Amino acid sequence: MTRSKFTLRSTLTAIGLASSMAIATTSHADYPEQDVRLVIPYGPGGATDIIFRLISQEAEKTLGESIVPVNMAGAGATLGSRDVKDADPDGYTVLGSHDTIALSKLAGTVDYSYDAFEPVALLTQTINIPTAHSDHTVQSADEIADYVSENPGEVRFSMIPGSTDHFFWAQFFQEAGIDMDDVRLVGYPDTGEQVSALMAEEVDFAMFNLPSGGSFYEDGSFRPLGIAHPERLESMPDVETLREQGIEMDHSTSRGIFAPKGTPQEVIDTIADAYGEALENEEVQSRIENEFGSVVQFLAGEDYHEFLEDNEAALSAAAENIEFQN
């Protein structure tokens, strides 16, 4: 090859590379140019579904394109997380999930955790509530241990395997002095089916919160047995906290947005900014706090990374005393 031909080929290669970089840069700068698909790894009607839909409707006003929720329940919430994990890292597919990402790995359901994604932003924390159907003899959470003792092997607790409520009950049993061998954990694919099961009295107890159980508490179908938070909820002032009942336990669900690994930082920042602005809306804040028993807790960037590291470390430490039953 002559020197002139080599130089020409090198020049064309450099131009092509520069053009590709320019196109990529322009692509990121123009993001988004189409709808963003938000995968929610649970069925419709549960707390995760309701909260992400509420905030996303406001966030899309800032983003400039629609955020389209897609419910993808199944496999203990891992069907949806796998879909996003394996999606193109272009910002057009994101995951709306919570602690279940780490819990699924701890339970042995999957081999990945938070580090398989690019964390975008923490949005809310929802206070969890142990719950019974209205005809149950148990009136408060501190009566559950005696009820189990009187009916060993017969008391049924609903949960989604490897998810937040599975971990909630394992921790509750430990704090309340209940032997896990004396209870029956009944698995369901999503919150909607858990609601139906408790309504039909197929199970004795379930873990809900205001987004998933509020309307049933209000109409008397379900009975809240305690609040897993240091303080009572303003919307349920007569329901004692677990700590007031002698059960030293707090428990909330931390919901955030995750993108596929490799998603450009500028795209992540754009999505985080849209959700951050959405959470500044007073009406959205009011609904989150008053209707959904949750608190706005926005973290992005390094702050969210550190939060997830601490969260996973705490869950891992607690899991050493937990026998996950799938």
GROMACS .gro file of N, CA and C in nm, residues 34-92:
model
  177
   34GLN      N    1  -3.842   0.970   2.176
   34GLN     CA    2  -3.955   0.878   2.165
   34GLN      C    3  -4.001   0.842   2.306
   35ASP      N    4  -4.111   0.769   2.315
   35ASP     CA    5  -4.164   0.729   2.445
   35ASP      C    6  -4.061   0.647   2.524
   36VAL      N    7  -4.066   0.664   2.656
   36VAL     CA    8  -3.981   0.585   2.745
   36VAL      C    9  -4.067   0.476   2.807
   37ARG      N   10  -4.021   0.354   2.800
   37ARG     CA   11  -4.094   0.238   2.852
   37ARG      C   12  -4.051   0.213   2.997
   38LEU      N   13  -4.147   0.225   3.090
   38LEU     CA   14  -4.119   0.202   3.232
   38LEU      C   15  -4.173   0.066   3.271
   39VAL      N   16  -4.085  -0.030   3.293
   39VAL     CA   17  -4.126  -0.164   3.331
   39VAL      C   18  -4.149  -0.169   3.482
   40ILE      N   19  -4.269  -0.209   3.521
   40ILE     CA   20  -4.306  -0.227   3.661
   40ILE      C   21  -4.321  -0.376   3.684
   41PRO      N   22  -4.235  -0.439   3.766
   41PRO     CA   23  -4.233  -0.585   3.774
   41PRO      C   24  -4.341  -0.647   3.862
   42TYR      N   25  -4.454  -0.580   3.870
   42TYR     CA   26  -4.570  -0.629   3.944
   42TYR      C   27  -4.695  -0.603   3.864
   43GLY      N   28  -4.805  -0.670   3.902
   43GLY     CA   29  -4.931  -0.648   3.836
   43GLY      C   30  -4.991  -0.513   3.870
   44PRO      N   31  -5.095  -0.472   3.797
   44PRO     CA   32  -5.160  -0.344   3.823
   44PRO      C   33  -5.233  -0.341   3.957
   45GLY      N   34  -5.237  -0.223   4.018
   45GLY     CA   35  -5.316  -0.204   4.139
   45GLY      C   36  -5.238  -0.209   4.269
   46GLY      N   37  -5.115  -0.258   4.266
   46GLY     CA   38  -5.035  -0.263   4.388
   46GLY      C   39  -4.967  -0.131   4.415
   47ALA      N   40  -4.901  -0.123   4.530
   47ALA     CA   41  -4.837   0.002   4.570
   47ALA      C   42  -4.732   0.047   4.470
   48THR      N   43  -4.649  -0.045   4.424
   48THR     CA   44  -4.544  -0.010   4.329
   48THR      C   45  -4.603   0.046   4.201
   49ASP      N   46  -4.705  -0.019   4.150
   49ASP     CA   47  -4.770   0.025   4.028
   49ASP      C   48  -4.831   0.164   4.044
   50ILE      N   49  -4.907   0.184   4.151
   50ILE     CA   50  -4.978   0.310   4.172
   50ILE      C   51  -4.881   0.427   4.188
   51ILE      N   52  -4.778   0.410   4.269
   51ILE     CA   53  -4.685   0.520   4.296
   51ILE      C   54  -4.605   0.558   4.172
   52PHE      N   55  -4.554   0.458   4.100
   52PHE     CA   56  -4.475   0.490   3.981
   52PHE      C   57  -4.560   0.556   3.874
   53ARG      N   58  -4.683   0.514   3.859
   53ARG     CA   59  -4.771   0.577   3.760
   53ARG      C   60  -4.799   0.722   3.796
   54LEU      N   61  -4.825   0.749   3.923
   54LEU     CA   62  -4.853   0.885   3.968
   54LEU      C   63  -4.736   0.978   3.938
   55ILE      N   64  -4.617   0.939   3.979
   55ILE     CA   65  -4.500   1.026   3.962
   55ILE      C   66  -4.461   1.037   3.815
   56SER      N   67  -4.473   0.927   3.742
   56SER     CA   68  -4.434   0.929   3.600
   56SER      C   69  -4.523   1.020   3.517
   57GLN      N   70  -4.651   1.028   3.551
   57GLN     CA   71  -4.741   1.117   3.478
   57GLN      C   72  -4.696   1.262   3.490
   58GLU      N   73  -4.639   1.297   3.604
   58GLU     CA   74  -4.588   1.432   3.623
   58GLU      C   75  -4.449   1.447   3.560
   59ALA      N   76  -4.367   1.343   3.571
   59ALA     CA   77  -4.229   1.350   3.520
   59ALA      C   78  -4.226   1.365   3.368
   60GLU      N   79  -4.321   1.306   3.298
   60GLU     CA   80  -4.318   1.313   3.153
   60GLU      C   81  -4.341   1.455   3.101
   61LYS      N   82  -4.399   1.541   3.185
   61LYS     CA   83  -4.417   1.681   3.145
   61LYS      C   84  -4.282   1.748   3.129
   62THR      N   85  -4.189   1.718   3.216
   62THR     CA   86  -4.054   1.773   3.208
   62THR      C   87  -3.971   1.700   3.103
   63LEU      N   88  -3.988   1.570   3.094
   63LEU     CA   89  -3.910   1.490   3.001
   63LEU      C   90  -3.941   1.525   2.856
   64GLY      N   91  -4.067   1.561   2.829
   64GLY     CA   92  -4.103   1.599   2.693
   64GLY      C   93  -4.152   1.484   2.606
   65GLU      N   94  -4.151   1.364   2.659
   65GLU     CA   95  -4.205   1.247   2.591
   65GLU      C   96  -4.283   1.164   2.693
   66SER      N   97  -4.371   1.078   2.645
   66SER     CA   98  -4.452   0.997   2.735
   66SER      C   99  -4.368   0.891   2.805
   67ILE      N  100  -4.400   0.867   2.930
   67ILE     CA  101  -4.344   0.754   3.004
   67ILE      C  102  -4.455   0.650   3.011
   68VAL      N  103  -4.435   0.537   2.946
   68VAL     CA  104  -4.540   0.437   2.930
   68VAL      C  105  -4.518   0.322   3.028
   69PRO      N  106  -4.603   0.311   3.131
   69PRO     CA  107  -4.588   0.200   3.227
   69PRO      C  108  -4.625   0.066   3.162
   70VAL      N  109  -4.543  -0.035   3.188
   70VAL     CA  110  -4.567  -0.170   3.137
   70VAL      C  111  -4.558  -0.266   3.255
   71ASN      N  112  -4.671  -0.324   3.296
   71ASN     CA  113  -4.670  -0.420   3.405
   71ASN      C  114  -4.617  -0.554   3.356
   72MET      N  115  -4.515  -0.605   3.425
   72MET     CA  116  -4.453  -0.731   3.385
   72MET      C  117  -4.431  -0.816   3.509
   73ALA      N  118  -4.540  -0.870   3.563
   73ALA     CA  119  -4.531  -0.950   3.685
   73ALA      C  120  -4.482  -1.090   3.655
   74GLY      N  121  -4.427  -1.155   3.757
   74GLY     CA  122  -4.387  -1.294   3.742
   74GLY      C  123  -4.248  -1.322   3.794
   75ALA      N  124  -4.227  -1.447   3.835
   75ALA     CA  125  -4.096  -1.494   3.882
   75ALA      C  126  -4.045  -1.409   3.997
   76GLY      N  127  -4.135  -1.375   4.091
   76GLY     CA  128  -4.093  -1.299   4.207
   76GLY      C  129  -4.038  -1.162   4.173
   77ALA      N  130  -4.098  -1.097   4.074
   77ALA     CA  131  -4.061  -0.963   4.028
   77ALA      C  132  -3.932  -0.963   3.946
   78THR      N  133  -3.879  -1.081   3.913
   78THR     CA  134  -3.755  -1.085   3.836
   78THR      C  135  -3.778  -1.092   3.685
   79LEU      N  136  -3.899  -1.123   3.642
   79LEU     CA  137  -3.929  -1.123   3.499
   79LEU      C  138  -3.908  -0.982   3.442
   80GLY      N  139  -3.960  -0.884   3.514
   80GLY     CA  140  -3.946  -0.745   3.470
   80GLY      C  141  -3.804  -0.694   3.483
   81SER      N  142  -3.737  -0.728   3.592
   81SER     CA  143  -3.600  -0.678   3.610
   81SER      C  144  -3.506  -0.739   3.507
   82ARG      N  145  -3.526  -0.864   3.470
   82ARG     CA  146  -3.444  -0.926   3.365
   82ARG      C  147  -3.466  -0.855   3.231
   83ASP      N  148  -3.590  -0.822   3.203
   83ASP     CA  149  -3.621  -0.754   3.077
   83ASP      C  150  -3.544  -0.624   3.065
   84VAL      N  151  -3.539  -0.547   3.173
   84VAL     CA  152  -3.468  -0.420   3.170
   84VAL      C  153  -3.317  -0.442   3.171
   85LYS      N  154  -3.272  -0.537   3.250
   85LYS     CA  155  -3.128  -0.566   3.258
   85LYS      C  156  -3.070  -0.598   3.121
   86ASP      N  157  -3.149  -0.668   3.040
   86ASP     CA  158  -3.102  -0.711   2.908
   86ASP      C  159  -3.140  -0.616   2.795
   87ALA      N  160  -3.204  -0.505   2.829
   87ALA     CA  161  -3.248  -0.410   2.727
   87ALA      C  162  -3.132  -0.324   2.677
   88ASP      N  163  -3.151  -0.260   2.563
   88ASP     CA  164  -3.049  -0.168   2.512
   88ASP      C  165  -3.032  -0.052   2.609
   89PRO      N  166  -2.908  -0.012   2.635
   89PRO     CA  167  -2.884   0.098   2.730
   89PRO      C  168  -2.898   0.235   2.664
   90ASP      N  169  -3.016   0.262   2.612
   90ASP     CA  170  -3.037   0.386   2.538
   90ASP      C  171  -3.131   0.482   2.609
   91GLY      N  172  -3.178   0.445   2.729
   91GLY     CA  173  -3.266   0.534   2.803
   91GLY      C  174  -3.413   0.517   2.770
   92TYR      N  175  -3.447   0.426   2.679
   92TYR     CA  176  -3.586   0.410   2.639
   92TYR      C  177  -3.655   0.291   2.707
   0.00000   0.00000   0.00000
